CSV table of C-alpha atoms and ligand atoms in Angstrom, one decimal:
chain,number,residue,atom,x,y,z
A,1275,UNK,CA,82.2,89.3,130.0
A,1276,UNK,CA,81.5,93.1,129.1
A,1277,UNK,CA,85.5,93.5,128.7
A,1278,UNK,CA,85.9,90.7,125.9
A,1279,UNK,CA,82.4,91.7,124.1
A,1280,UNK,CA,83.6,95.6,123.9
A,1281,UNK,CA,87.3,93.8,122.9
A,1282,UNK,CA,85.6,91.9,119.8
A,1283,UNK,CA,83.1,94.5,119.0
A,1284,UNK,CA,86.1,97.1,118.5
A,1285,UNK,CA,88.6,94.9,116.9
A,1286,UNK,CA,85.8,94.1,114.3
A,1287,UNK,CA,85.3,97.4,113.4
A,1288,UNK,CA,89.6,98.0,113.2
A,1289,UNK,CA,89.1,100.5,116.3
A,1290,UNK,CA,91.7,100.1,118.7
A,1291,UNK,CA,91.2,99.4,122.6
A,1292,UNK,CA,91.6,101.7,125.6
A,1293,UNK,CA,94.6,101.8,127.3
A,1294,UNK,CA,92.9,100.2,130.6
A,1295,UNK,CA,91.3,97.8,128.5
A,1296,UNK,CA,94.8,96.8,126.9
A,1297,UNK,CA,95.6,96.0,130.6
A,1298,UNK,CA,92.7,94.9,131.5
A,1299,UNK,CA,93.3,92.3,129.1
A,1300,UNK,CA,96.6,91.1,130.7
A,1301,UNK,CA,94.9,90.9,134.1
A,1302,UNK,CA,92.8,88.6,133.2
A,1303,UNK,CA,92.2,84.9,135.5
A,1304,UNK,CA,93.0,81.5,133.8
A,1305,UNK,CA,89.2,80.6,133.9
A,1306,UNK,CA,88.9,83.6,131.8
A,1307,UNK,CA,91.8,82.3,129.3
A,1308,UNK,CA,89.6,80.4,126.6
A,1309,UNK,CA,87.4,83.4,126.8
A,1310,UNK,CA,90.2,85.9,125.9
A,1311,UNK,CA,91.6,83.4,123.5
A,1312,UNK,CA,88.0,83.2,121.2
A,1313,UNK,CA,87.0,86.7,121.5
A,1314,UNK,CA,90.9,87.7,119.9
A,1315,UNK,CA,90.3,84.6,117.4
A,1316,UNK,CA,86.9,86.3,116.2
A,1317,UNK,CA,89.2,89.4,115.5
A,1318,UNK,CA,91.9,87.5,113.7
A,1319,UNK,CA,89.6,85.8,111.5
A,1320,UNK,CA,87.7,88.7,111.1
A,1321,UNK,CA,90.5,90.0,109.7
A,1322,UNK,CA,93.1,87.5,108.0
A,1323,UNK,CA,90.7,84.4,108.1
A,1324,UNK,CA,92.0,81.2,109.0
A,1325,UNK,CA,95.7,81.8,107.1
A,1326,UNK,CA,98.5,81.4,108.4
A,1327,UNK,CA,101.6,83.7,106.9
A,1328,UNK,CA,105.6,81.8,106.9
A,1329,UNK,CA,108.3,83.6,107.4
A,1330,UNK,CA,111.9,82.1,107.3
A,1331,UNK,CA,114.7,83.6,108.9
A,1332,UNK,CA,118.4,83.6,107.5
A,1333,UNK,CA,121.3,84.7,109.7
A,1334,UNK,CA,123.7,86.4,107.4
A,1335,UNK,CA,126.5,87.0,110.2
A,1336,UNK,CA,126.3,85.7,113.3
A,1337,UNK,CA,127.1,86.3,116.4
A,1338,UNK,CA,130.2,89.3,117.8
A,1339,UNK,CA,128.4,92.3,118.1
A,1340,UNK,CA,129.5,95.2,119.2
A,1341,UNK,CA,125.9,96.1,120.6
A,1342,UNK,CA,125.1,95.2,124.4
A,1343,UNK,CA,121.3,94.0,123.9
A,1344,UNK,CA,120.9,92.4,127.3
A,1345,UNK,CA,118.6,89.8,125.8
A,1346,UNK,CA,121.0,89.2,122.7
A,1347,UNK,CA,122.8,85.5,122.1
A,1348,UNK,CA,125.5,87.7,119.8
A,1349,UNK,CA,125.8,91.2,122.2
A,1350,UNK,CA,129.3,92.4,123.0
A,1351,UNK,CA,130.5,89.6,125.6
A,1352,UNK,CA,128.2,87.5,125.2
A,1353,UNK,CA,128.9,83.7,126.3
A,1354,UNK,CA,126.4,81.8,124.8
A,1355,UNK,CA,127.8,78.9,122.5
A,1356,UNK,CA,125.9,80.2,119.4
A,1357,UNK,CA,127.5,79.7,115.7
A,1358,UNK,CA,129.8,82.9,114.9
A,1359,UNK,CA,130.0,83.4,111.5
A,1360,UNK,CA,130.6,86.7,109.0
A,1361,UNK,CA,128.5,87.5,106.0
A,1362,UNK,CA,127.6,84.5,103.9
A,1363,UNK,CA,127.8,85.0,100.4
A,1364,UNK,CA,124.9,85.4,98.2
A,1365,UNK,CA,124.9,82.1,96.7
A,1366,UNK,CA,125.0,80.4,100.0
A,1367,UNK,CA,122.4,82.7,101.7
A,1368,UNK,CA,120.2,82.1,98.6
A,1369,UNK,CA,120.7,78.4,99.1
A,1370,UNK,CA,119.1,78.8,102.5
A,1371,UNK,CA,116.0,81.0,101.8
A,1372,UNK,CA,115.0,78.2,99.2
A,1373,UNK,CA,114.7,75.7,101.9
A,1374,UNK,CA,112.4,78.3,103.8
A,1375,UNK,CA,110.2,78.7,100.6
A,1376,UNK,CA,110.3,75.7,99.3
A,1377,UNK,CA,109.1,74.7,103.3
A,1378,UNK,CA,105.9,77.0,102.6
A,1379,UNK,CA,107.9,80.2,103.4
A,1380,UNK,CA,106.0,83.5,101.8
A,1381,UNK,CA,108.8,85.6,103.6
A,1382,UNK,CA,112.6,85.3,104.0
A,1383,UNK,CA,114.2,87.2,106.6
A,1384,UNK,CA,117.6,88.3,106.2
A,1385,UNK,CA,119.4,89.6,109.3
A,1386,UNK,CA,122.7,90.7,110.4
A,1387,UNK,CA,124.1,91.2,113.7
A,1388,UNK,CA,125.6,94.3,114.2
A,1389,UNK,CA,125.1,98.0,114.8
A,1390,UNK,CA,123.8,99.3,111.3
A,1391,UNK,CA,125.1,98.5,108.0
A,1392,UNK,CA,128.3,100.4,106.0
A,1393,UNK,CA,127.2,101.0,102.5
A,1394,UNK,CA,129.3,97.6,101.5
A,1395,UNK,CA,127.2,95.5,103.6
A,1396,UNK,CA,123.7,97.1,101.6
A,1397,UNK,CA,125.6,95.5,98.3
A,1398,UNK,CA,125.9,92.4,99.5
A,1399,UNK,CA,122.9,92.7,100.9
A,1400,UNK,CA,121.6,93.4,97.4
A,1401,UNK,CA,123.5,90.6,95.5
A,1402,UNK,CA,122.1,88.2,98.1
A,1403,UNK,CA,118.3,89.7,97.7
A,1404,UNK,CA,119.5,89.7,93.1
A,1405,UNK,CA,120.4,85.8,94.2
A,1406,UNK,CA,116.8,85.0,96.1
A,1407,UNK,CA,114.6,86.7,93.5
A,1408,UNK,CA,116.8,85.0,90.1
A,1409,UNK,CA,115.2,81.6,92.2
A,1410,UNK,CA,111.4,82.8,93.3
A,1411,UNK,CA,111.0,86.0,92.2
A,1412,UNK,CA,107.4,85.9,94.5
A,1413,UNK,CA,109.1,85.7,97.7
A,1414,UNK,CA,108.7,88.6,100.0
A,1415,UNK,CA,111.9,89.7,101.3
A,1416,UNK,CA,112.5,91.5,104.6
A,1417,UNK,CA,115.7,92.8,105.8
A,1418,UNK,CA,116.8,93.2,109.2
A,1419,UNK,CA,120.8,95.1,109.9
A,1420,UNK,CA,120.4,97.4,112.6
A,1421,UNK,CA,120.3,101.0,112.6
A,1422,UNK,CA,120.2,102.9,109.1
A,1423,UNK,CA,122.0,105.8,107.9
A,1424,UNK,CA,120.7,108.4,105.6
A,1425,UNK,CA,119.5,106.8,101.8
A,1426,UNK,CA,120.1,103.4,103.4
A,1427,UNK,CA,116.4,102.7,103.0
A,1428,UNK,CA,116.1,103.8,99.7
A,1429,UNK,CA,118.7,101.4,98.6
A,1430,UNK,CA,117.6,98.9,100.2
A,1431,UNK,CA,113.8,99.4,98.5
A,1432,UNK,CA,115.7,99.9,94.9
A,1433,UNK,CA,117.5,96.6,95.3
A,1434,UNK,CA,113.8,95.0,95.6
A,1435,UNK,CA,113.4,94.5,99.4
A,1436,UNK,CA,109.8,94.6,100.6
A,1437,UNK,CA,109.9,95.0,104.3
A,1438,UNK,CA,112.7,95.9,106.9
A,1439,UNK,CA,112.6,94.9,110.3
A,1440,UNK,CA,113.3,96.5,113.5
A,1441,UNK,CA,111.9,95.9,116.9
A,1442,UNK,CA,111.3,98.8,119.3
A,1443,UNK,CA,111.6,95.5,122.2
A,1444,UNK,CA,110.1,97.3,124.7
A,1445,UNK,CA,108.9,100.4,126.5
A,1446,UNK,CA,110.6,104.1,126.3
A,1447,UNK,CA,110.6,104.4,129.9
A,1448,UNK,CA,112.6,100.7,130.5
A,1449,UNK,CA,114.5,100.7,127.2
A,1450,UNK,CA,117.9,102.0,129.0
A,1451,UNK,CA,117.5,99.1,131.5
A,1452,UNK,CA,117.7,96.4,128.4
A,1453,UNK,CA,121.0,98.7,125.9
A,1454,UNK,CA,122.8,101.4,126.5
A,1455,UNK,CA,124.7,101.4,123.5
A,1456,UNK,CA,121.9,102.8,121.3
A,1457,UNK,CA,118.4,104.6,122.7
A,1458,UNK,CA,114.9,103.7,122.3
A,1459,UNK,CA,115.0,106.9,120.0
A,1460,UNK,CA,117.6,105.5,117.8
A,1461,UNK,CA,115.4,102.5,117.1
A,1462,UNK,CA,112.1,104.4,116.2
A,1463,UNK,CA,114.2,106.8,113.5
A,1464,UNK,CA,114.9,103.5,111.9
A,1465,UNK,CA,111.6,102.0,111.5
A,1466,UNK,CA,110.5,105.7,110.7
A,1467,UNK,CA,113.6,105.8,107.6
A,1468,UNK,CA,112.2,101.9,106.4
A,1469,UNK,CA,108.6,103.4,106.5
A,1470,UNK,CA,109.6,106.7,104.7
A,1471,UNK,CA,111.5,104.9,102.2
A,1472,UNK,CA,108.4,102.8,101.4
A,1473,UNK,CA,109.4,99.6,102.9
A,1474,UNK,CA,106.6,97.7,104.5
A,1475,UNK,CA,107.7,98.3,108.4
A,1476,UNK,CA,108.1,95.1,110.8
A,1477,UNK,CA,108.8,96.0,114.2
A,1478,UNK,CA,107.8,94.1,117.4
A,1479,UNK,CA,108.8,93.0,121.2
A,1480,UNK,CA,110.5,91.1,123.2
A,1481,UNK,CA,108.1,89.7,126.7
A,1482,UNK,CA,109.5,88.3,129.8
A,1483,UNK,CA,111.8,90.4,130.3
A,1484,UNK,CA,111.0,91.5,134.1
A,1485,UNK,CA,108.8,94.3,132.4
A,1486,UNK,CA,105.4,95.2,133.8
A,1487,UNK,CA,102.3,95.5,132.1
A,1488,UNK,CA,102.2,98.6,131.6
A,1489,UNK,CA,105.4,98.4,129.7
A,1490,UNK,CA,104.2,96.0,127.6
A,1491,UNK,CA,100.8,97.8,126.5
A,1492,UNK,CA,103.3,101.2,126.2
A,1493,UNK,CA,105.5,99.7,123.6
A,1494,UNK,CA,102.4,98.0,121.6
A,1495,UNK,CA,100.1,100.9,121.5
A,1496,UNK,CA,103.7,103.2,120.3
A,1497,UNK,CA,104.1,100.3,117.4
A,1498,UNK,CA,100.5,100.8,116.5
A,1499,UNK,CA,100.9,104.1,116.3
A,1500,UNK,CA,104.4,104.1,114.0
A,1501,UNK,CA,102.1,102.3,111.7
A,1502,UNK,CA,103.7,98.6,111.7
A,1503,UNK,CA,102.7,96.6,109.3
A,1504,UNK,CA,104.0,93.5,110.9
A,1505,UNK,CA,104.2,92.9,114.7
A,1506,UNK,CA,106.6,90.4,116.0
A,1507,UNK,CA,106.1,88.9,119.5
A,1508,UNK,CA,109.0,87.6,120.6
A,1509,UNK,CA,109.2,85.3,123.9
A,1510,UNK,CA,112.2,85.5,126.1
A,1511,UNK,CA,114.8,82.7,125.5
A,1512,UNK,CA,117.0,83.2,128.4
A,1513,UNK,CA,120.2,82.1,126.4
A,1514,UNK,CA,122.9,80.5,129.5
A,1515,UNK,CA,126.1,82.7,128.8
A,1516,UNK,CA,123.6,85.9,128.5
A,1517,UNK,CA,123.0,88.3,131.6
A,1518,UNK,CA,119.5,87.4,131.6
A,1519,UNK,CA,119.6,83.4,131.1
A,1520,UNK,CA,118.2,83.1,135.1
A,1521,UNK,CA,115.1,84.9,134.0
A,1522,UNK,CA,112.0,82.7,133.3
A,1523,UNK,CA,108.8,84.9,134.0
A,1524,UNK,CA,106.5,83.5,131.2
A,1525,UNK,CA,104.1,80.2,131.4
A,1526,UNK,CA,101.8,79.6,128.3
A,1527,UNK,CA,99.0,81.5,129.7
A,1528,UNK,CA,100.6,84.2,129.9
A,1529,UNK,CA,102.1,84.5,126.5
A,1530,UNK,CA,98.5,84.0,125.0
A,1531,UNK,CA,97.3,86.9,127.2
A,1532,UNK,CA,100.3,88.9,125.8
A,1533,UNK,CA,99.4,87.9,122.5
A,1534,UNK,CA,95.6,88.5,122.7
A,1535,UNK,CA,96.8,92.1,124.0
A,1536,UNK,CA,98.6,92.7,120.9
A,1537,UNK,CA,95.5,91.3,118.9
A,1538,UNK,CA,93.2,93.7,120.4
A,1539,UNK,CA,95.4,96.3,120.0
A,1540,UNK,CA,96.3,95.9,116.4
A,1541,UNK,CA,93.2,94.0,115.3
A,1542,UNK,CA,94.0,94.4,111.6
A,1543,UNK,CA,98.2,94.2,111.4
A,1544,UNK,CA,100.1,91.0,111.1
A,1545,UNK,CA,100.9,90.0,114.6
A,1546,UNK,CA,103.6,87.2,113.8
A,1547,UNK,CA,104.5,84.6,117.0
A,1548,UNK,CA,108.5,84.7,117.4
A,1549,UNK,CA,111.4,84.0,119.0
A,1550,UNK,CA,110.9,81.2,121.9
A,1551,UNK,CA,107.1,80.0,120.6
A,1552,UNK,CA,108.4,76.6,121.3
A,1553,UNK,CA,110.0,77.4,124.6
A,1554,UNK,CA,107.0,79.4,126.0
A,1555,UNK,CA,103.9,78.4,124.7
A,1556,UNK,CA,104.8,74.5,123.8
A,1557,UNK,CA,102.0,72.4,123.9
A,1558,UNK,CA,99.7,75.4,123.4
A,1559,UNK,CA,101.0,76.7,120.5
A,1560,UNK,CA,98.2,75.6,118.0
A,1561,UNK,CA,96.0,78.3,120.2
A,1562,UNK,CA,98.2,81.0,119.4
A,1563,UNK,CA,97.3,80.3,115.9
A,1564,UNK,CA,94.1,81.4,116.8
A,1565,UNK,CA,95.4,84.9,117.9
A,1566,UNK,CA,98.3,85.5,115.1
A,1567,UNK,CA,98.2,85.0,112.1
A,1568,UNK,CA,102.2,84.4,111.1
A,1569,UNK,CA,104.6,82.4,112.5
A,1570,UNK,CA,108.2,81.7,111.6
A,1571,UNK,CA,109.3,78.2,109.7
A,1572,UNK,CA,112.4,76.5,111.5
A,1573,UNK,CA,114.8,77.5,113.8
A,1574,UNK,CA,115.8,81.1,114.8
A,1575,UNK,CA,118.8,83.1,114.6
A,1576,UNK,CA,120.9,81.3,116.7
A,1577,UNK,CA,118.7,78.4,118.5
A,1578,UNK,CA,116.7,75.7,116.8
A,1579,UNK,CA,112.9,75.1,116.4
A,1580,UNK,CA,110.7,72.5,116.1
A,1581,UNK,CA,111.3,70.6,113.1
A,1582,UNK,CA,109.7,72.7,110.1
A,1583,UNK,CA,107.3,69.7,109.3
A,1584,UNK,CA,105.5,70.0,112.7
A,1585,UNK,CA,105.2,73.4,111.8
A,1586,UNK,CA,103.0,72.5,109.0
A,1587,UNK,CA,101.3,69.6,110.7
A,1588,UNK,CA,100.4,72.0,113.5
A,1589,UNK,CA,98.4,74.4,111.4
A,1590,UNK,CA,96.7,71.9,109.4
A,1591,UNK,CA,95.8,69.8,112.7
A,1592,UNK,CA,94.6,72.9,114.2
A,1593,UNK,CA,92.3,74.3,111.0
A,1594,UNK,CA,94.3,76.3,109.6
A,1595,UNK,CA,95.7,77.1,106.0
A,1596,UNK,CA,99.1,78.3,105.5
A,1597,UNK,CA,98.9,81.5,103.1
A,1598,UNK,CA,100.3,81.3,100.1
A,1599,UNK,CA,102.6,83.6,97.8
A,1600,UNK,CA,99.5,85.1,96.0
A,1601,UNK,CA,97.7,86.1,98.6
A,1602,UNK,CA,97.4,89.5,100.2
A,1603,UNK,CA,98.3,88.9,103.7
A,1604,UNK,CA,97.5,92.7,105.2
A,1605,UNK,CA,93.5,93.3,104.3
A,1606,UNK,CA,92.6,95.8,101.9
A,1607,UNK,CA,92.3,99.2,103.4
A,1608,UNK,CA,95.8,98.9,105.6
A,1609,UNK,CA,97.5,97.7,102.0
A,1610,UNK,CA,96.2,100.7,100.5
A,1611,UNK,CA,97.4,102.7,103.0
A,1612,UNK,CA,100.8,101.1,102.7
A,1613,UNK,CA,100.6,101.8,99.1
A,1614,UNK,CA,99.9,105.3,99.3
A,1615,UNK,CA,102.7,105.9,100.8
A,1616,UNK,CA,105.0,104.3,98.5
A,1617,UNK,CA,103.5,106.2,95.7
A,1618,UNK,CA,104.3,109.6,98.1
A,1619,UNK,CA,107.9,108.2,98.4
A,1620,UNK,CA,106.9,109.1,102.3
A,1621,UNK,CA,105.8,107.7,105.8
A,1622,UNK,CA,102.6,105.7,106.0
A,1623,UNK,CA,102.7,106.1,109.8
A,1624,UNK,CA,99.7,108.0,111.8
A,1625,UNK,CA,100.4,111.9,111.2
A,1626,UNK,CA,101.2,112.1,115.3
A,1627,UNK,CA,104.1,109.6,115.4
A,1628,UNK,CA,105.7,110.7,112.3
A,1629,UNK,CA,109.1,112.5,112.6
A,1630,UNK,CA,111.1,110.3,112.0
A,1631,UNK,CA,116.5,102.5,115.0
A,1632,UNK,CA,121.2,98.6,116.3
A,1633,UNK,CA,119.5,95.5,114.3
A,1634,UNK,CA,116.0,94.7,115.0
A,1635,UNK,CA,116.4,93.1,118.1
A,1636,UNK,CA,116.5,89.5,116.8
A,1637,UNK,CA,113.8,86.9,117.3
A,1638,UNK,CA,116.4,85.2,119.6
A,1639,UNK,CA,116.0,87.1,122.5
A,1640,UNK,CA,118.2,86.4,125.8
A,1641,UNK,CA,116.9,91.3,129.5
A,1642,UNK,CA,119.2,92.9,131.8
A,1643,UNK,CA,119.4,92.6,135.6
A,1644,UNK,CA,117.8,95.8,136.5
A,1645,UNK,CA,114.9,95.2,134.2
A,1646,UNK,CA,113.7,92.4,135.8
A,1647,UNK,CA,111.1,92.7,138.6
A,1648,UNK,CA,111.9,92.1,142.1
A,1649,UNK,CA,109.3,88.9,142.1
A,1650,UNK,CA,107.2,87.3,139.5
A,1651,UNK,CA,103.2,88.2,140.0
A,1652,UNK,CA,101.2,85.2,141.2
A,1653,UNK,CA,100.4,82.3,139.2
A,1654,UNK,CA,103.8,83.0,136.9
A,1655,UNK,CA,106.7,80.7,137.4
A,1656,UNK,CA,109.9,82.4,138.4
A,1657,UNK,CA,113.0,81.6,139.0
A,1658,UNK,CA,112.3,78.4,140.3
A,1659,UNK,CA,110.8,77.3,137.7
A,1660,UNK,CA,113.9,77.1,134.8
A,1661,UNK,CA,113.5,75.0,131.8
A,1662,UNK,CA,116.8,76.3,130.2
A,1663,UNK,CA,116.6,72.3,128.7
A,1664,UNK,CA,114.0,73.9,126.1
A,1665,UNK,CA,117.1,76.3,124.8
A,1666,UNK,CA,118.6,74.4,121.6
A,1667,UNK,CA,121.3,76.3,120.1
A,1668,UNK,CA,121.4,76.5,116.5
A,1669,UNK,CA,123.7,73.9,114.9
A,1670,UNK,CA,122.5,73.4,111.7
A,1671,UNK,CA,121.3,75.7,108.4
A,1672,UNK,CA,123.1,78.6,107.5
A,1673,UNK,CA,126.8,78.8,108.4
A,1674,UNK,CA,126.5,75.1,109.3
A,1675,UNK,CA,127.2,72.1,106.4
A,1676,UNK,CA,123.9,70.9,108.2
A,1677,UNK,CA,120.5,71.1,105.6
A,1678,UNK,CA,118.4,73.6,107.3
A,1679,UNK,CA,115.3,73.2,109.6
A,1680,UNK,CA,112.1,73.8,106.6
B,2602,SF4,S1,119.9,92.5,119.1
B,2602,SF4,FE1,121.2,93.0,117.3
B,2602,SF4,S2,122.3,94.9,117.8
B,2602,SF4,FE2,121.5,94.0,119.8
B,2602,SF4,S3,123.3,92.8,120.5
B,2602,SF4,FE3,121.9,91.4,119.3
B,2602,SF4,S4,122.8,91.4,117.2
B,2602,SF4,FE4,123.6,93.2,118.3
C-alpha cells in the first residue's frame, strides 16, 4: 500500500509524515491493521531495535486535587475509590522505586497530584530523588508535579532529576472541553521551563476521550514539535465516580492505529505505551511492543496492572529485550541534540515552538461530557460496550502496607 511504503520510507530517514498522512493512518480498515502494525515496527526497530525501555511510577500524594481534569481519578470532586494519601517520605518513596528497578525499571517516576509544587514540595522532592540515587545511582529519574513556577526546573535539574513529565493530553482547540482550571497554554510553558532547564522533556496524551482524529494528530504533531523526548500514550480508563467513567470509545485496533500514528509521527522519540495498556489493548498488547518502545512496570497511579512478571514474560515471549540501565535509549543524533541544550542551559525544542504546563496529566486517565462525540465511528464499541470490570483500583504499593506490583 503506497500510504504505509511512503510511512516506512520517511520514518527511516527520521522525516516526519504529512498531516493527511497522519490521518490517513487512523483511517485505516482492520484488513489493513497487520500492515500498519509492521511498517511502524520497521521504524521502531529502525530506530530503538528490539528494546524495550521500563519505567515505574510512584505516586507521592494521591488523590484531593484541587484541579478539575475531567479524565483524573484524584480531580476536585472526584468519586472514584482511589487511595488518598499526602507526600510519602523519602525513605518510603525510595523503598518503592527499588521494587520498580529491582523489577527491570531504567526509569522511576515520581508524581504528585496537584496544581504545581510550592518550593517545600521541590525539597522533598529532592530528599526523595538524594534517597533513590544513595540506592542505584543509574536510575533515571523523572518527575511529574504539575505546573512550574519560575527556577522550579532548575532546581529540580540541580537536585539530579533527569526528565520531567507533563502531558499536553490533547488538542488546543478541545483542551477547555477536558479542564478549565488551567489552559492548554499553561501546560506547554511547563514542558517549555523542564526543556529550558535541561531536563529531558516527557509529555504525551490521553485517547478515547470523544476526541476526533484530527485532535489526536493536532496534539502529536504540537508534541513533536516542542521537541519531546518521551511520548506517553495514555488510553482512557474511564474511572466509575469520574464524569467520564460511561465513555468507552477505544477497542485494540484502534489503540494500535493511534499508536502507529504517533510512531510515524515521531519515528525516532520514545513513544512509551501508558495508562489503561491492559484495559485497551489486552490480549494484543505484545503488538504494541512492536510500535513502542517503553512501557510502564506495574500498576499506575491509582489502578493496578498486570502483575509486573507478565510484564517481563510478555516482552521476552514476544522477542523482545528489555533495555538496560547502560544503554542509550534515545539514538544518537536526538541525544546530542538533547545534550546541546543542556550545555546552552536552554530549550532543545524546534526554533518555531520555542517560547516558552497542573501535573502531567497522569497515566491514570478517567474526559468530560462535552468532549465526547455524539456517536462512536463504525466498527468502535461505544457505550454499549462497557468493560468498567477491566478498572482495578490501586490497593497495593505505595501508600499501601501491600509490596508493590514489580
Ligand atoms: S491530572 Fe493532575 S492536575 Fe489534573 S486533576 Fe489529576 S492530579 Fe490534578
Amino acid at each position: 500500500m503506497d500510504l504505509l511504503d511512503t510511512l516506512t520510507a520517511k520514518g527511516l530517514r527520521g522525516e516526519v509524515p504529512t498531516r493527511e498522512e497522519a490521518l490517513a493512518v487512523l483511517a485505516t480498515t482492520d484488513d489493513e491493521l497487520l500492515d500498519v502494525v509492521a511498517a511502524a515496527g520497521k521504524v521502531r526497530r529502525r530506530w530503538f531495535g528490539r528494546r524495550v525501555k521500563l519505567n515505574y511510577l510512584v505516586n507521592l500524594k494521591s488523590g484531593l486535587c484541587p484541579e478539575d481534569c475531567s479524565y483524573c481519578s484524584q480531580r476536585l470532586g472526584s468519586k472514584a475509590e482511589i487511595l488518598k494519601y499526602t507526600w510519602l517520605k523519602p525513605d518510603q518513596a525510595a523503598e518503592a522505586a527499588r521494587a520498580g528497578v529491582a523489577g527491570g525499571a531504567k526509569r522511576v517516576c515520581l508524581v504528585a497530584s496537584g496544581r504545581g509544587p510550592t518550593d517545600r514540595d521541590i525539597d522533598r522532592v529532592t530528599d526523595t530523588m538524594a534517597a533513590i540515587k544513595d540506592a542505584d545511582p543509574a536510575v533515571e529519574i523523572c518527575v511529574c508535579l504539575g505546573l512550574l513556577s519560575d527556577n522550579q526546573a532548575e532546581r529540580l535539574k540541580a537536585a539530579g532529576a533527569d526528565a520531567y513529565n507533563h502531558n499536553l493530553n490533547t488538542s488546543e482547540g478541545t483542551y477547555g472541553d477536558i479542564a478549565t482550571t488551567h489552559t492548554y497554554a499553561d501546560r506547554v510553558d511547563t514542558v517549555q521551563k523542564a526543556h529550558g532547564a535541561g531536563l529531558s522533556a516527557c509529555s504525551g496524551l490521553i485517547a478515547g476521550m470523544g476526541e476526533s482524529d484530527e485532535d489526536l494528530v493536532d496534539v502529536v504533531f504540537a508534541l513533536r514539535e516542542l521537541g519531546s523526548d518521551s511520548v506517553p500514550v495514555n488510553f482512557l480508563i474511564p474511572f466509575e465516580g469520574t464524569p467520564l467513567a460511561q465513555e468507552w470509545n477505544l477497542t485494540p485496533q484502534r489503540c494500535l492505529r493511534i499508536l502507529a500514528m504517533v510512531r510515524f509521527v515521531n519515528p525516532d522519540t520514545e513513544v512509551r505505551i501508558a495508562g489503561g495498556r491492559e484495559v485497551h489493548l489486552r490480549s494484543m498488547q505484545p503488538l504494541g511492543l512492536h510500535i513502542a518502545n517503553s512501557i510502564f512496570l506495574g500498576d499506575y497511579l491509582t489502578s493496578e496492572g498486570q502483575a509486573g512478571q507478565a510484564d517481563l514474560d510478555m516482552i521476552k515471549d514476544a522477542g523482545f529485550e528489555v533495555e538496560g540501565a547502560g544503554e542509550a535509549t534515545l539514538p544518537r543524533h536526538r541525544a546530542d541534540v538533547a545534550e546541546a541544550a543542556q550545555a546552552a542551559g536552554g530549550c532543545g525544542t524546534a526554533a518555531s515552538a520555542c517560547g516558552s504546563g497542573p501535573c502531567g496529566g497522569h497515566a491514570n486517565a478517567a474526559p468530560a461530557p462535552e468532549a465526547v462525540a455524539d456517536a462512536p465511528p463504525a466498527g468502535e464499541p461505544g457505550n454499549d460496550e462497557l468493560r468498567s470490570d477491566l478498572v482495578k483500583v490501586r490497593r497495593r504499593g505505595a501508600g499501601t502496607e501491600l509490596a508493590p506490583n514489580a
